[in-house]
Amino acid sequence: MKNFSLEGKIALITGAAHGIGFSMAVALSKAGAKIAFNSSNETSMQKGLEEYSKLGINARGFVCDVRDEKAVTDMIATINTEIGEIDILVNNAGIIKRIPAIEMEVEEFREVIDVDLIAPFILSKAVAPSMIKRGSGKIINICSLMSELGRETVSAYAAAKGGLKMLTRTLASEWGKFNIQVNGIGPGYIATSQTAPLREKQADGSPHPFDSFIISKTPAERWGKPEDLAGPAVFLASNASDFVNGHVLYVDGGILAYIGKQP
Ligand code: NAP
Ligand code: GCO
């Protein structure tokens, strides 16, 4: 369907050298978009370029700390000049620190907020002027089940992701009149490096207790794969979602709908 085509579009996906961001970028590329991505360091960015190249994707990689407004605006200026103005922004870069609140240093809390909440604001603010001038644009913020639910040890992350849900709704409210759609994707528990500690086998080879817990809380009875985010990302990046605005699309195998399996 033409509606889902991204032919001629330029997409910037932050933190897309691997993981969920990489998988969404591949999907956007297959739908026709030109891909730009960033990493926090050269090694990861280069590895990401290799992986894109193996798939025949001519991605453009940048090393840019999303917390650094000057570095972000310089990266976007380079993309605008060398590739073209950004049609699709996916705010995917993110970190998590699993520390009980009473033990967490304020600086640790602040770092998570900086990357997971303030950086999406920095990037959205940086791409919006050209989207407003053009009269169209797509911004997709990668939220989380923690935009809706709390759990122990993830206070900063949940506060950031909860805030990111409201930033999504607020920017949708401000920019909808310019035909800019700002939506979120809320992945459930996805098997990436970010959740690897929650899936590590026990010394005796048995599953990590959290692994078993998540399976019991997920109707699909499995962890998500980064590829599970591909279709939702193409939908929210395409004209098929032109009347969807301020929405967070949860891709969680049904966790949010489910009380959990009786032990
Ligand atoms: P990941 O593999 O750890 O990827 C995170 C990415 O963010 C990495 O590419 C990393 O860059 C980048 N990044 C971190 N800090 C950065 C900074 N300061 N500047 C630039 N880039 C930075 O994690 P993931 O699981 O794919 O997560 C991607 C997004 O999905 C995150 O926002 C996460 O919160 C969210 N999410 C994940 C899950 C899940 O279960 N995995 C569920 C819900 C939401 P490098 O290339 O330098 O490493
Ligand atoms: C955790 C996990 C979660 C997932 C994701 C769920 O420690 O509970 O890392 O936060 O990453 O955000 O949607």
Short mmCIF file of C-alpha atoms and ligand atoms in Angstrom, two decimals:
data_model
loop_
_atom_site.label_atom_id
_atom_site.label_comp_id
_atom_site.label_asym_id
_atom_site.label_seq_id
_atom_site.Cartn_x
_atom_site.Cartn_y
_atom_site.Cartn_z
CA MET A 1 0.00 0.00 0.00
CA LYS A 2 1.33 3.43 -0.92
CA ASN A 3 0.21 4.63 2.49
CA PHE A 4 2.98 2.61 4.16
CA SER A 5 5.67 3.66 1.71
CA LEU A 6 8.58 5.76 3.00
CA GLU A 7 10.05 6.31 -0.47
CA GLY A 8 11.93 9.62 -0.60
CA LYS A 9 11.82 10.11 3.17
CA ILE A 10 14.82 10.75 5.43
CA ALA A 11 14.81 9.16 8.87
CA LEU A 12 17.06 9.84 11.87
CA ILE A 13 16.96 7.07 14.46
CA THR A 14 18.97 7.76 17.60
CA GLY A 15 20.92 4.97 19.26
CA ALA A 16 20.36 2.70 16.26
CA ALA A 17 23.72 0.91 15.96
CA HIS A 18 22.08 -2.14 17.50
CA GLY A 19 19.04 -3.33 19.45
CA ILE A 20 15.54 -1.97 18.95
CA GLY A 21 16.77 1.13 17.11
CA PHE A 22 18.69 -0.94 14.57
CA SER A 23 15.66 -3.16 13.91
CA MET A 24 13.35 -0.18 13.41
CA ALA A 25 15.89 1.51 11.11
CA VAL A 26 16.14 -1.61 8.95
CA ALA A 27 12.35 -1.67 8.66
CA LEU A 28 12.18 2.02 7.73
CA SER A 29 14.88 1.43 5.13
CA LYS A 30 12.99 -1.52 3.63
CA ALA A 31 9.96 0.76 3.36
CA GLY A 32 12.07 3.20 1.32
CA ALA A 33 13.56 5.67 3.79
CA LYS A 34 17.17 6.89 3.80
CA ILE A 35 18.67 6.14 7.22
CA ALA A 36 20.82 8.28 9.50
CA PHE A 37 21.66 7.08 13.00
CA ASN A 38 23.94 7.99 15.88
CA SER A 39 25.87 6.22 18.61
CA SER A 40 27.54 7.46 21.75
CA ASN A 41 30.91 6.18 20.54
CA GLU A 42 32.90 5.49 17.36
CA THR A 43 33.33 1.76 17.96
CA SER A 44 29.62 1.11 18.26
CA MET A 45 28.81 3.41 15.35
CA GLN A 46 31.29 1.62 13.08
CA LYS A 47 29.94 -1.77 14.11
CA GLY A 48 26.47 -0.53 13.33
CA LEU A 49 27.58 0.65 9.87
CA GLU A 50 29.00 -2.82 9.20
CA GLU A 51 25.71 -4.44 10.19
CA TYR A 52 23.69 -2.09 7.97
CA SER A 53 26.10 -2.70 5.11
CA LYS A 54 25.66 -6.50 5.46
CA LEU A 55 21.96 -5.89 4.82
CA GLY A 56 22.69 -3.68 1.82
CA ILE A 57 21.62 -0.55 3.67
CA ASN A 58 23.72 2.55 2.97
CA ALA A 59 23.14 4.17 6.36
CA ARG A 60 24.90 7.32 7.52
CA GLY A 61 26.33 7.04 11.03
CA PHE A 62 27.24 9.77 13.50
CA VAL A 63 28.91 9.84 16.89
CA CYS A 64 26.79 12.20 18.92
CA ASP A 65 25.86 12.30 22.59
CA VAL A 66 22.13 13.01 22.54
CA ARG A 67 22.46 14.99 25.78
CA ASP A 68 24.68 17.57 24.04
CA GLU A 69 22.45 20.15 22.33
CA LYS A 70 25.31 21.64 20.26
CA ALA A 71 26.41 18.19 19.05
CA VAL A 72 22.78 17.36 18.18
CA THR A 73 22.19 20.57 16.21
CA ASP A 74 25.51 20.11 14.39
CA MET A 75 24.55 16.51 13.47
CA ILE A 76 21.15 17.62 12.20
CA ALA A 77 22.71 20.47 10.19
CA THR A 78 25.07 17.96 8.55
CA ILE A 79 22.16 15.62 7.75
CA ASN A 80 20.13 18.52 6.30
CA THR A 81 23.08 19.60 4.12
CA GLU A 82 24.47 16.24 3.04
CA ILE A 83 21.37 14.03 2.92
CA GLY A 84 18.31 16.24 3.17
CA GLU A 85 15.87 17.57 5.75
CA ILE A 86 14.62 15.00 8.26
CA ASP A 87 11.07 13.72 7.69
CA ILE A 88 11.08 11.09 10.45
CA LEU A 89 12.74 11.31 13.87
CA VAL A 90 12.81 8.24 16.12
CA ASN A 91 13.96 9.11 19.65
CA ASN A 92 15.24 5.65 20.55
CA ALA A 93 18.53 6.25 22.40
CA GLY A 94 18.09 5.37 26.04
CA ILE A 95 19.72 4.02 29.18
CA ILE A 96 18.50 2.37 32.34
CA LYS A 97 20.04 2.16 35.83
CA ARG A 98 18.55 -0.53 38.07
CA ILE A 99 19.29 0.81 41.57
CA PRO A 100 16.98 0.99 44.61
CA ALA A 101 15.89 4.62 44.98
CA ILE A 102 17.35 4.94 48.47
CA GLU A 103 20.79 3.91 47.11
CA MET A 104 20.66 5.88 43.85
CA GLU A 105 22.83 8.98 43.67
CA VAL A 106 21.06 12.09 42.38
CA GLU A 107 23.64 12.31 39.59
CA GLU A 108 22.71 8.78 38.48
CA PHE A 109 19.02 9.73 38.48
CA ARG A 110 19.82 12.92 36.53
CA GLU A 111 21.83 11.02 33.88
CA VAL A 112 18.87 8.76 33.08
CA ILE A 113 16.52 11.75 32.86
CA ASP A 114 19.02 13.55 30.61
CA VAL A 115 19.27 10.70 28.11
CA ASP A 116 15.75 9.29 28.23
CA LEU A 117 13.68 12.47 28.55
CA ILE A 118 15.62 15.69 27.95
CA ALA A 119 17.43 14.36 24.87
CA PRO A 120 14.16 13.54 23.03
CA PHE A 121 13.12 17.15 23.74
CA ILE A 122 16.45 18.44 22.36
CA LEU A 123 16.12 16.36 19.19
CA SER A 124 12.42 17.12 18.66
CA LYS A 125 13.05 20.85 19.10
CA ALA A 126 15.93 20.63 16.61
CA VAL A 127 13.99 18.92 13.81
CA ALA A 128 10.64 20.71 14.29
CA PRO A 129 11.44 24.00 12.45
CA SER A 130 12.07 22.26 9.11
CA MET A 131 9.02 20.03 9.62
CA ILE A 132 6.88 23.11 10.34
CA LYS A 133 8.26 24.88 7.24
CA ARG A 134 7.61 21.78 5.10
CA GLY A 135 4.15 21.22 6.59
CA SER A 136 4.75 17.60 7.55
CA GLY A 137 6.80 15.42 9.89
CA LYS A 138 6.82 12.32 12.06
CA ILE A 139 8.31 12.04 15.53
CA ILE A 140 8.28 8.67 17.30
CA ASN A 141 9.37 8.51 20.95
CA ILE A 142 10.38 5.11 22.30
CA CYS A 143 8.58 4.91 25.60
CA SER A 144 8.19 1.79 27.76
CA LEU A 145 5.80 -0.27 29.89
CA MET A 146 7.39 1.90 32.56
CA SER A 147 5.52 4.82 31.03
CA GLU A 148 2.49 3.14 32.67
CA LEU A 149 3.79 0.82 35.40
CA GLY A 150 6.37 1.02 38.17
CA ARG A 151 8.61 -1.62 39.59
CA GLU A 152 11.43 -1.69 42.10
CA THR A 153 14.88 -0.24 41.19
CA VAL A 154 13.85 1.68 38.05
CA SER A 155 12.68 5.00 39.56
CA ALA A 156 14.69 7.27 37.22
CA TYR A 157 13.86 5.22 34.14
CA ALA A 158 10.13 5.08 34.89
CA ALA A 159 10.04 8.80 35.70
CA ALA A 160 11.79 9.51 32.39
CA LYS A 161 9.60 7.20 30.33
CA GLY A 162 6.45 8.47 32.03
CA GLY A 163 7.56 11.97 31.22
CA LEU A 164 8.33 10.92 27.65
CA LYS A 165 4.72 9.77 27.25
CA MET A 166 3.52 13.23 28.35
CA LEU A 167 6.14 15.00 26.19
CA THR A 168 4.73 12.98 23.27
CA ARG A 169 1.20 14.16 24.03
CA THR A 170 2.26 17.78 24.55
CA LEU A 171 4.31 18.08 21.36
CA ALA A 172 1.45 16.37 19.49
CA SER A 173 -0.82 19.09 20.87
CA GLU A 174 1.50 21.94 19.85
CA TRP A 175 2.54 20.69 16.41
CA GLY A 176 -0.55 18.86 15.15
CA LYS A 177 -1.68 21.99 13.30
CA PHE A 178 1.51 21.82 11.21
CA ASN A 179 0.69 18.26 10.12
CA ILE A 180 3.40 16.87 12.40
CA GLN A 181 2.41 13.66 14.15
CA VAL A 182 4.16 12.91 17.45
CA ASN A 183 3.53 9.41 18.77
CA GLY A 184 5.20 6.84 20.99
CA ILE A 185 5.99 3.17 20.83
CA GLY A 186 5.99 1.35 24.16
CA PRO A 187 7.94 -1.88 23.80
CA GLY A 188 7.28 -4.59 26.35
CA TYR A 189 10.15 -6.77 27.51
CA ILE A 190 12.43 -7.14 24.48
CA ALA A 191 15.54 -9.34 24.24
CA THR A 192 18.33 -6.80 23.76
CA SER A 193 21.56 -5.88 25.57
CA GLN A 194 19.51 -3.58 27.81
CA THR A 195 17.56 -6.50 29.29
CA ALA A 196 20.35 -9.09 29.10
CA PRO A 197 20.94 -8.94 32.90
CA LEU A 198 17.28 -9.92 33.43
CA ARG A 199 17.63 -13.03 31.25
CA GLU A 200 20.99 -14.40 32.38
CA LYS A 201 20.89 -18.12 33.20
CA GLN A 202 21.48 -19.02 36.83
CA ALA A 203 24.67 -20.83 37.89
CA ASP A 204 22.77 -24.14 37.77
CA GLY A 205 21.58 -23.38 34.21
CA SER A 206 18.01 -22.57 35.27
CA PRO A 207 16.24 -19.49 33.89
CA HIS A 208 16.69 -16.14 35.66
CA PRO A 209 13.72 -15.65 38.03
CA PHE A 210 12.86 -12.40 36.20
CA ASP A 211 12.83 -14.29 32.90
CA SER A 212 10.24 -16.72 34.26
CA PHE A 213 8.30 -13.83 35.81
CA ILE A 214 8.01 -11.98 32.51
CA ILE A 215 6.92 -15.11 30.67
CA SER A 216 4.15 -15.55 33.27
CA LYS A 217 3.06 -11.94 32.81
CA THR A 218 3.00 -12.04 29.00
CA PRO A 219 0.01 -13.59 27.18
CA ALA A 220 2.33 -14.27 24.22
CA GLU A 221 4.46 -16.32 26.67
CA ARG A 222 7.72 -15.02 25.22
CA TRP A 223 10.12 -12.07 25.33
CA GLY A 224 9.75 -9.65 22.45
CA LYS A 225 12.30 -9.51 19.63
CA PRO A 226 13.62 -6.21 18.24
CA GLU A 227 11.97 -7.21 14.94
CA ASP A 228 8.57 -7.05 16.69
CA LEU A 229 8.96 -3.26 16.64
CA ALA A 230 9.52 -3.07 12.88
CA GLY A 231 5.90 -2.93 11.69
CA PRO A 232 4.72 -0.47 14.37
CA ALA A 233 7.64 1.84 13.51
CA VAL A 234 6.82 1.80 9.77
CA PHE A 235 3.15 2.45 10.54
CA LEU A 236 3.87 5.49 12.74
CA ALA A 237 6.51 6.78 10.30
CA SER A 238 4.18 6.55 7.28
CA ASN A 239 1.19 8.41 5.91
CA ALA A 240 -0.93 5.48 7.15
CA SER A 241 -0.83 7.16 10.60
CA ASP A 242 -1.46 10.77 9.49
CA PHE A 243 -4.51 11.03 11.78
CA VAL A 244 -2.83 9.27 14.72
CA ASN A 245 -1.34 11.83 17.10
CA GLY A 246 -0.28 11.78 20.74
CA HIS A 247 -0.73 8.02 20.92
CA VAL A 248 1.58 5.49 22.57
CA LEU A 249 1.37 2.18 20.75
CA TYR A 250 2.29 -0.62 23.18
CA VAL A 251 4.08 -3.56 21.59
CA ASP A 252 4.20 -5.83 24.61
CA GLY A 253 2.67 -9.21 23.74
CA GLY A 254 -0.32 -8.24 25.90
CA ILE A 255 1.40 -7.57 29.24
CA LEU A 256 -0.54 -4.36 29.94
CA ALA A 257 -3.84 -6.17 29.33
CA TYR A 258 -3.08 -9.16 31.57
CA ILE A 259 -3.23 -9.75 35.35
CA GLY A 260 -0.74 -12.58 34.98
CA LYS A 261 -0.84 -16.36 35.11
CA GLN A 262 -1.96 -17.96 38.41
CA PRO A 263 1.20 -19.45 40.03
P1 NAP B 1 20.32 -0.81 23.92
O1 NAP B 1 20.64 -2.01 23.12
O2 NAP B 1 21.03 -0.52 25.18
O3 NAP B 1 20.41 0.48 22.96
C1 NAP B 1 20.37 1.75 23.50
C2 NAP B 1 20.99 2.67 22.49
O4 NAP B 1 21.01 3.99 23.02
C3 NAP B 1 22.42 2.29 22.14
O5 NAP B 1 22.56 2.27 20.75
C4 NAP B 1 23.26 3.43 22.70
O6 NAP B 1 24.33 3.83 21.87
C5 NAP B 1 22.26 4.57 22.69
N1 NAP B 1 22.62 5.60 23.67
C6 NAP B 1 22.60 5.50 25.01
N2 NAP B 1 23.01 6.66 25.56
C7 NAP B 1 23.32 7.50 24.54
C8 NAP B 1 23.80 8.83 24.46
N3 NAP B 1 24.06 9.55 25.55
N4 NAP B 1 24.00 9.37 23.22
C9 NAP B 1 23.74 8.65 22.12
N5 NAP B 1 23.27 7.39 22.11
C10 NAP B 1 23.07 6.82 23.32
O7 NAP B 1 18.79 -0.84 24.33
P2 NAP B 1 17.45 -1.23 23.57
O8 NAP B 1 16.82 -2.31 24.35
O9 NAP B 1 17.67 -1.39 22.12
O10 NAP B 1 16.61 0.11 23.85
C11 NAP B 1 16.34 1.06 22.87
C12 NAP B 1 15.24 1.94 23.42
O11 NAP B 1 14.09 1.14 23.72
C13 NAP B 1 15.62 2.63 24.74
O12 NAP B 1 15.04 3.92 24.77
C14 NAP B 1 14.94 1.75 25.80
O13 NAP B 1 14.66 2.49 26.98
C15 NAP B 1 13.70 1.38 25.07
N6 NAP B 1 13.01 0.18 25.57
C16 NAP B 1 13.68 -1.01 25.64
C17 NAP B 1 12.97 -2.14 26.06
C18 NAP B 1 13.59 -3.50 26.17
O14 NAP B 1 12.98 -4.39 26.80
N7 NAP B 1 14.76 -3.73 25.62
C19 NAP B 1 11.62 -2.03 26.40
C20 NAP B 1 11.02 -0.77 26.35
C21 NAP B 1 11.72 0.32 25.92
P3 NAP B 1 25.70 3.02 21.63
O15 NAP B 1 25.57 2.62 20.19
O16 NAP B 1 26.79 4.00 21.89
O17 NAP B 1 25.68 1.87 22.57
C1 GCO B 2 13.32 -3.47 33.52
C2 GCO B 2 13.38 -3.52 32.03
C3 GCO B 2 12.23 -2.70 31.45
C4 GCO B 2 12.29 -2.76 29.95
C5 GCO B 2 11.22 -1.96 29.33
C6 GCO B 2 9.86 -2.49 29.61
O1 GCO B 2 14.37 -3.37 34.16
O2 GCO B 2 12.20 -3.56 34.03
O3 GCO B 2 14.61 -3.04 31.56
O4 GCO B 2 12.33 -1.38 31.90
O5 GCO B 2 13.49 -2.26 29.50
O6 GCO B 2 11.34 -0.61 29.59
O7 GCO B 2 8.96 -1.82 28.75
#
